mmCIF file with all atom_site columns, C-alpha atoms in Angstrom:
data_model
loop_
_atom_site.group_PDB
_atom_site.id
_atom_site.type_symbol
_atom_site.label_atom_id
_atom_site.label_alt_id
_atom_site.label_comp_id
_atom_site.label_asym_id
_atom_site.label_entity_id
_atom_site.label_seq_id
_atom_site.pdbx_PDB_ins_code
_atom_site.Cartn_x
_atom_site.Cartn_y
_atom_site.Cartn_z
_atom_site.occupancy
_atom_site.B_iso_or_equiv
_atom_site.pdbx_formal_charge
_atom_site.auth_seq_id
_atom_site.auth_comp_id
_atom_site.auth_asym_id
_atom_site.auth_atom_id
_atom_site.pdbx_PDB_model_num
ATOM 1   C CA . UNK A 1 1   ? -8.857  7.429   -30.201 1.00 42.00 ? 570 UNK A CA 1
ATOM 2   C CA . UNK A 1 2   ? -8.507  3.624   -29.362 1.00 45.00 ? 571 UNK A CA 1
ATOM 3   C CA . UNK A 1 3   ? -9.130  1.955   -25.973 1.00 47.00 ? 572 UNK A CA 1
ATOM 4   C CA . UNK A 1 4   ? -5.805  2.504   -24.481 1.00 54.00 ? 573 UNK A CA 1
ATOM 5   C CA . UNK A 1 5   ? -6.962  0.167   -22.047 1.00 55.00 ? 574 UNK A CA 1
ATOM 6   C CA . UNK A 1 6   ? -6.866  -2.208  -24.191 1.00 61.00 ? 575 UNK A CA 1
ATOM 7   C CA . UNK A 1 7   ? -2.787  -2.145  -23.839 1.00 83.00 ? 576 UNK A CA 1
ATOM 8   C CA . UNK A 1 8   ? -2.186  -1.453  -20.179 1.00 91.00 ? 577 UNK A CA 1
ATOM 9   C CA . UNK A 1 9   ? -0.944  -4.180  -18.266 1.00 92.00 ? 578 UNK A CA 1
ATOM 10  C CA . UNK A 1 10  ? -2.541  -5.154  -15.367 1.00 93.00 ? 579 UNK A CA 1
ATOM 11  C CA . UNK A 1 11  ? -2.313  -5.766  -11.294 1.00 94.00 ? 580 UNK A CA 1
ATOM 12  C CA . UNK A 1 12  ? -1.229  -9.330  -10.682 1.00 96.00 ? 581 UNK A CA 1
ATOM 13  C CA . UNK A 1 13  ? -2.681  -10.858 -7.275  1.00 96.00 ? 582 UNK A CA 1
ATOM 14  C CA . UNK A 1 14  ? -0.105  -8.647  -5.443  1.00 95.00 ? 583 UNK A CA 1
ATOM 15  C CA . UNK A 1 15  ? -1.692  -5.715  -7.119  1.00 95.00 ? 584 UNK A CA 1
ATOM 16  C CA . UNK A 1 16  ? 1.801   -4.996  -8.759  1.00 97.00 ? 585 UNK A CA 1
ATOM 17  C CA . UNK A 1 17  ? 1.832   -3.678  -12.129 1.00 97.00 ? 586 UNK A CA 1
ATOM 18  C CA . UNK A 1 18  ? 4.585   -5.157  -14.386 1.00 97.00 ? 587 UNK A CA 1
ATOM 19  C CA . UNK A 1 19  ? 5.299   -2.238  -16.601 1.00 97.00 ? 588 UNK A CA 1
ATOM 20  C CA . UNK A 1 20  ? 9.142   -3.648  -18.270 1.00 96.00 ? 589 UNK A CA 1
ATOM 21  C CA . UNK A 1 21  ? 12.346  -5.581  -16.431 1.00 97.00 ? 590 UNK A CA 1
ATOM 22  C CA . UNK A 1 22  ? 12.829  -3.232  -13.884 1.00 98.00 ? 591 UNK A CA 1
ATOM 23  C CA . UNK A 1 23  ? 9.738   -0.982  -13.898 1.00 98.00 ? 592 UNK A CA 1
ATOM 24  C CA . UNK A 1 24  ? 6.772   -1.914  -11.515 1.00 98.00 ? 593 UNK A CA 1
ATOM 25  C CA . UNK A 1 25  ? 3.709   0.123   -10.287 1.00 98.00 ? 594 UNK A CA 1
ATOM 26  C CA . UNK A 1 26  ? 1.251   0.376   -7.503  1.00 97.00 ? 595 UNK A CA 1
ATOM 27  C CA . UNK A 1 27  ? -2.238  2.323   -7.363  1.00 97.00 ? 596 UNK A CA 1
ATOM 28  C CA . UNK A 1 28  ? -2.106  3.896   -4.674  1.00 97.00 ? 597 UNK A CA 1
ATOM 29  C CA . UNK A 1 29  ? -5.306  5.701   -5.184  1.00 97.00 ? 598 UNK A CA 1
ATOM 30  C CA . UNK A 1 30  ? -7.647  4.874   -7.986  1.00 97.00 ? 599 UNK A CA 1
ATOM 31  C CA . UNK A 1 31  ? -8.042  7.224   -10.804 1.00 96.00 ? 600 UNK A CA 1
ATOM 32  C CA . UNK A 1 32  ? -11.312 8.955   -12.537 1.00 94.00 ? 601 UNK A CA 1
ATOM 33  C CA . UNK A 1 33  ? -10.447 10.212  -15.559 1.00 87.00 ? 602 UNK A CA 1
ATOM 34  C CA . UNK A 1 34  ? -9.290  9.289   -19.381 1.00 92.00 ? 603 UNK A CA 1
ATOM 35  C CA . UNK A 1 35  ? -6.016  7.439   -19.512 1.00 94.00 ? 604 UNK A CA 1
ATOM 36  C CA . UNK A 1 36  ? -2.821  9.629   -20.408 1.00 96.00 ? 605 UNK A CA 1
ATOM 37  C CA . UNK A 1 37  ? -1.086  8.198   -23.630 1.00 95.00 ? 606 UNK A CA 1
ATOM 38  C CA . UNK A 1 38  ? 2.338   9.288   -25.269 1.00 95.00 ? 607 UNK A CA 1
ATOM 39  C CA . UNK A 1 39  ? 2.226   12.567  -26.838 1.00 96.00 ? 608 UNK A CA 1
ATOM 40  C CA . UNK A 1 40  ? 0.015   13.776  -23.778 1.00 97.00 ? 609 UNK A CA 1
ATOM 41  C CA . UNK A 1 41  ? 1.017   16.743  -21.451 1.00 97.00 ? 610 UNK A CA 1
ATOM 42  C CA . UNK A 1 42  ? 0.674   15.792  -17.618 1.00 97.00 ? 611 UNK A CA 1
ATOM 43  C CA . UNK A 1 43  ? 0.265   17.836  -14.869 1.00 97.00 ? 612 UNK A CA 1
ATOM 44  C CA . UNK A 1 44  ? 1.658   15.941  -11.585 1.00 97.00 ? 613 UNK A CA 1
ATOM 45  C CA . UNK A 1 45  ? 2.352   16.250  -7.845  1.00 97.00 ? 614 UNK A CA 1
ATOM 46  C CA . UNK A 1 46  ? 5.495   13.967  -7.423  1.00 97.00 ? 615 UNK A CA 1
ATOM 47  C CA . UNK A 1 47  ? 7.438   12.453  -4.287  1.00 97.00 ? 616 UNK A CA 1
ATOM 48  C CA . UNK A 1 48  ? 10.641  10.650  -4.542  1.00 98.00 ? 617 UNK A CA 1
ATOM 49  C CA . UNK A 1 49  ? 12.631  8.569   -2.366  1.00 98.00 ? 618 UNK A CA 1
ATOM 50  C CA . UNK A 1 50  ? 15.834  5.973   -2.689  1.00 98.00 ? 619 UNK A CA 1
ATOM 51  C CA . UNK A 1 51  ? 14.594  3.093   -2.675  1.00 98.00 ? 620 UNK A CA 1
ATOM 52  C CA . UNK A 1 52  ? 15.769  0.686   0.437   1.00 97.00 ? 621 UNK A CA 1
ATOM 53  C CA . UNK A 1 53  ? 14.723  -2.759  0.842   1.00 95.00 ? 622 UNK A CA 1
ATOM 54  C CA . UNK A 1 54  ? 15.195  -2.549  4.640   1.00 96.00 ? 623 UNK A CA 1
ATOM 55  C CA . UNK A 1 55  ? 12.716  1.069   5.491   1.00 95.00 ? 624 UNK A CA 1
ATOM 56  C CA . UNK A 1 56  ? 9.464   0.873   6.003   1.00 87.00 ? 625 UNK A CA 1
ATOM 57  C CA . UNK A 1 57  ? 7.487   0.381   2.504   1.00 92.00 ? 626 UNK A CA 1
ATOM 58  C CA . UNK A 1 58  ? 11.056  -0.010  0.694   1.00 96.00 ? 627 UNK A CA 1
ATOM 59  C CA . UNK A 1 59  ? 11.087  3.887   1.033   1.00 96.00 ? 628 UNK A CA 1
ATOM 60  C CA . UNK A 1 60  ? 14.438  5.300   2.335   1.00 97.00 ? 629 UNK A CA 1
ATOM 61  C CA . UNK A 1 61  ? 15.679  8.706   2.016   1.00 96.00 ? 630 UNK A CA 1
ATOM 62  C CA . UNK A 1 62  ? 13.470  10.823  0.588   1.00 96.00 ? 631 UNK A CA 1
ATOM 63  C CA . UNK A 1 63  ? 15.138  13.044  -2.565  1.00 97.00 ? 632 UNK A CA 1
ATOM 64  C CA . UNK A 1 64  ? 12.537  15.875  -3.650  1.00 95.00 ? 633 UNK A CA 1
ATOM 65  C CA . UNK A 1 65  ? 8.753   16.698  -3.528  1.00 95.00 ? 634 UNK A CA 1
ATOM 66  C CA . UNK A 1 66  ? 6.947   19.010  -5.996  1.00 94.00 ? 635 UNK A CA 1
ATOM 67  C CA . UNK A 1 67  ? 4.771   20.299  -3.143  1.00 90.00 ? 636 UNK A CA 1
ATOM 68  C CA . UNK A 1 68  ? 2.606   23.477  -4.148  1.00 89.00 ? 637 UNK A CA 1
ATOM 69  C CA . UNK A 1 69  ? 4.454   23.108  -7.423  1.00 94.00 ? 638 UNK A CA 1
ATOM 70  C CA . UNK A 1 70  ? 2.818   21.368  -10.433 1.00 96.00 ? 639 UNK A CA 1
ATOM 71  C CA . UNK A 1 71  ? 5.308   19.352  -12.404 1.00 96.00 ? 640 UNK A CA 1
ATOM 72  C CA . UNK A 1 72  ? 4.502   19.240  -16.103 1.00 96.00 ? 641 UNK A CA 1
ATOM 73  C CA . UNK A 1 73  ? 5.799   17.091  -19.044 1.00 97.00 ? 642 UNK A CA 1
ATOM 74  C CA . UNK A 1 74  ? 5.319   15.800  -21.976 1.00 97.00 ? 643 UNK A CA 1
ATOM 75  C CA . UNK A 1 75  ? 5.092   12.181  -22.003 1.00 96.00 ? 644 UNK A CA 1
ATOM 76  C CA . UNK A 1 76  ? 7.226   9.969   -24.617 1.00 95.00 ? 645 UNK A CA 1
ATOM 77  C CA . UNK A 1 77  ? 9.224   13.430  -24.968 1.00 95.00 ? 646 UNK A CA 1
ATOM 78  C CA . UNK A 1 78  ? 12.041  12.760  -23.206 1.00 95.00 ? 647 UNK A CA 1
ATOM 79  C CA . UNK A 1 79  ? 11.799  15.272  -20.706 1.00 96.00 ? 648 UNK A CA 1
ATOM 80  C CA . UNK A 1 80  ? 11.702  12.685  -17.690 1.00 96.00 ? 649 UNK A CA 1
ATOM 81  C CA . UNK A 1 81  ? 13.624  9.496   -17.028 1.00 97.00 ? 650 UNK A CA 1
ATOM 82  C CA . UNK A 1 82  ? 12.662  6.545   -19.669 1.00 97.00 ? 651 UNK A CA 1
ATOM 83  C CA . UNK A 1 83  ? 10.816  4.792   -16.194 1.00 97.00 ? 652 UNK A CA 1
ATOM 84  C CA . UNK A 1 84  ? 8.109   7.744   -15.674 1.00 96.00 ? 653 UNK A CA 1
ATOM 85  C CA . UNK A 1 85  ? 7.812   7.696   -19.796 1.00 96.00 ? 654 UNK A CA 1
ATOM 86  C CA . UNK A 1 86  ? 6.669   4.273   -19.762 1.00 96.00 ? 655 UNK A CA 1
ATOM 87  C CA . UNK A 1 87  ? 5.228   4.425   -16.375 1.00 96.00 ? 656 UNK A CA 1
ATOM 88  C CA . UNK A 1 88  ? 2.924   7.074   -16.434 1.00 97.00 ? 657 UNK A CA 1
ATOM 89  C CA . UNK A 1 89  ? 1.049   6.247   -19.821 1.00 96.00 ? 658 UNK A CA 1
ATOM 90  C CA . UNK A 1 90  ? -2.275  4.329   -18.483 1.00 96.00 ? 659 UNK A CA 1
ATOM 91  C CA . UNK A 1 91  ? -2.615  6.019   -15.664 1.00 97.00 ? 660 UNK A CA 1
ATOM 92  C CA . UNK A 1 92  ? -6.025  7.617   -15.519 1.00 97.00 ? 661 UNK A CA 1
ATOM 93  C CA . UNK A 1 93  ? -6.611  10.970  -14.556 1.00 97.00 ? 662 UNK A CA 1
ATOM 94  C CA . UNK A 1 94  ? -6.787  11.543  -10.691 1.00 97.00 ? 663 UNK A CA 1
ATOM 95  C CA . UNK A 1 95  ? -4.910  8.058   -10.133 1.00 98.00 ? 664 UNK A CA 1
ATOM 96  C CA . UNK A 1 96  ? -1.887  8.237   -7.464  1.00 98.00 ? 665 UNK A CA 1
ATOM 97  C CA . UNK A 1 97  ? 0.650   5.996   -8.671  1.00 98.00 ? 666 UNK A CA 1
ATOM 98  C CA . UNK A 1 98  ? 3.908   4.434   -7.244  1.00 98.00 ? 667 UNK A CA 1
ATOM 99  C CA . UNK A 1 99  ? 6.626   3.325   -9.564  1.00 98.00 ? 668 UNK A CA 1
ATOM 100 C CA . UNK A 1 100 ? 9.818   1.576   -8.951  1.00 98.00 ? 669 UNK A CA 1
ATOM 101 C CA . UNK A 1 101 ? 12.247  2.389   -11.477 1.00 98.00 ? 670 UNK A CA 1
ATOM 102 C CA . UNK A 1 102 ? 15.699  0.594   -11.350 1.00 98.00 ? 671 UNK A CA 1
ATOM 103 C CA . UNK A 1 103 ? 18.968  2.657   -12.226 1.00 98.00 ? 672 UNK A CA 1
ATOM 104 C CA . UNK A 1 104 ? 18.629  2.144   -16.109 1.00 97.00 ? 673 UNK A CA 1
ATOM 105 C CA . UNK A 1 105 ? 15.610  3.752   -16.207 1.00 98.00 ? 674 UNK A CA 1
ATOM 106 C CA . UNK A 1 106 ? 16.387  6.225   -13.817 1.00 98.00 ? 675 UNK A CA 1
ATOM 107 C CA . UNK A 1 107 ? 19.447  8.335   -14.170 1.00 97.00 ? 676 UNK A CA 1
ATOM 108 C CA . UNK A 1 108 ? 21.815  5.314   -14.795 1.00 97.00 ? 677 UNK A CA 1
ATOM 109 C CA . UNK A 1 109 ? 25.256  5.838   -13.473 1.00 97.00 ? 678 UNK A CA 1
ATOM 110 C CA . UNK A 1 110 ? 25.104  9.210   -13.495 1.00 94.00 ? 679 UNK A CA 1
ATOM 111 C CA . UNK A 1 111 ? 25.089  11.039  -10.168 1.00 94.00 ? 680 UNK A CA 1
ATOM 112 C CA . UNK A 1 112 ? 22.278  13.216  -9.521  1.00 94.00 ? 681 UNK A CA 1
ATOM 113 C CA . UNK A 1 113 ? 22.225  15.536  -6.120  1.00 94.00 ? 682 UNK A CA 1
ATOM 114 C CA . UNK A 1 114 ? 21.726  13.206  -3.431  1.00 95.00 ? 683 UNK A CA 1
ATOM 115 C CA . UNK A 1 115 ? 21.109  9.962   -6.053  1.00 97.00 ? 684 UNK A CA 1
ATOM 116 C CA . UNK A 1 116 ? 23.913  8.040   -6.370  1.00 97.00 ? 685 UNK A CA 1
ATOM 117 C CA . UNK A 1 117 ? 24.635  6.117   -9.221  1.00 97.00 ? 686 UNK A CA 1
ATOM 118 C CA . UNK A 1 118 ? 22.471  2.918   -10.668 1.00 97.00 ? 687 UNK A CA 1
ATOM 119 C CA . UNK A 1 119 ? 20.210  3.808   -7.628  1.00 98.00 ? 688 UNK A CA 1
ATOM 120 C CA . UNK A 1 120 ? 16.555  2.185   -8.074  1.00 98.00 ? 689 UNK A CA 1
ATOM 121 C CA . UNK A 1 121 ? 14.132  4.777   -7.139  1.00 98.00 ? 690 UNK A CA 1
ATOM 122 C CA . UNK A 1 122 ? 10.279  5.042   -6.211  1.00 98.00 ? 691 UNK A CA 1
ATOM 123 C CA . UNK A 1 123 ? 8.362   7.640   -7.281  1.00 98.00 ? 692 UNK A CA 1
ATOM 124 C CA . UNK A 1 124 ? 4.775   8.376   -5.980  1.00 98.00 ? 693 UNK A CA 1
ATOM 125 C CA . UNK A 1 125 ? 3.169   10.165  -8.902  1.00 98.00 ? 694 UNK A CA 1
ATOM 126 C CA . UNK A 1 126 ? -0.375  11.960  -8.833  1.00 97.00 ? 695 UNK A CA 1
ATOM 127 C CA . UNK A 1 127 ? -1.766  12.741  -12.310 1.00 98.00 ? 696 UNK A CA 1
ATOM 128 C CA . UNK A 1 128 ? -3.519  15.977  -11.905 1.00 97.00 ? 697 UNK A CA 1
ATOM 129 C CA . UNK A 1 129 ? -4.788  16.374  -15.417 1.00 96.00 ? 698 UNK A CA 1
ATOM 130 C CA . UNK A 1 130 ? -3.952  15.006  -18.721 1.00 96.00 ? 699 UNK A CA 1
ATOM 131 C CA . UNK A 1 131 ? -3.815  17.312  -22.092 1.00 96.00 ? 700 UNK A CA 1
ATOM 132 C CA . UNK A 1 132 ? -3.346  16.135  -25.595 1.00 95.00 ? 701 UNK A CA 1
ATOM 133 C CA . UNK A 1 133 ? -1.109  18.131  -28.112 1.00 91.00 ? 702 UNK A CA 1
ATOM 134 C CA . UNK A 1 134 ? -3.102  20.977  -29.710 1.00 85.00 ? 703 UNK A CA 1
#
């Protein structure tokens, strides 16, 4: 397999991860694991707020939590908004990791519950385990 590494951007001095226009990361905790890469299955604990540039940490209402729930996906599969499909490949095994996804990667202007539409959202996103494809 090659050094998926080797394609990851990086923290800048603000330790913010440029992922694409309108997708950024934080570690939040640092990962121990191999890297997940498209095709992968991931097993995650997820929080998600609305994203507010006047609450505490940008985080405003918060939207859903997978608590004693695993969510699992399949990244580049579609099965999760186009921000967590690029956002979550790199992130290594163990790593907590919080994205800000603007509406276009998100859920657009599509209404969504309690998102309303073109809302930027952050996601706090704990990779539990990677799998590949058997």
């Amino acid at each position: 397999m090659e050094d998926v590494a080797q394609n990851c951007p990086v923290e800048d001095e603000s330790g913010t991860i440029a992922i694409a226009p309108g997708l950024n990361a934080r570690i939040l905790q640092p990962g121990y694991g191999r890297a997940a890469v498209i095709g992968d299955y991931a097993d995650t604990n997820v929080w998600l707020w609305l994203f507010d540039e006047e609450a505490e940490d940008r985080h405003g209402k918060v939207i859903w939590e997978s608590g004693a729930n695993v969510f699992q996906f399949q990244l580049g599969s579609g099965q999760v908004i186009k921000g967590w499909d690029m956002g979550v490949p790199c992130m290594l095994e163990g790593e907590t990791r919080e994205l800000v996804v603007a509406g276009d990667l998100a859920y657009g202007n599509a209404v969504r519950g309690e998102i309303p539409p073109n809302a930027t959202l952050i996601f706090n996103i704990e990779l539990l385990r990677v799998k590949a494809p058997e």
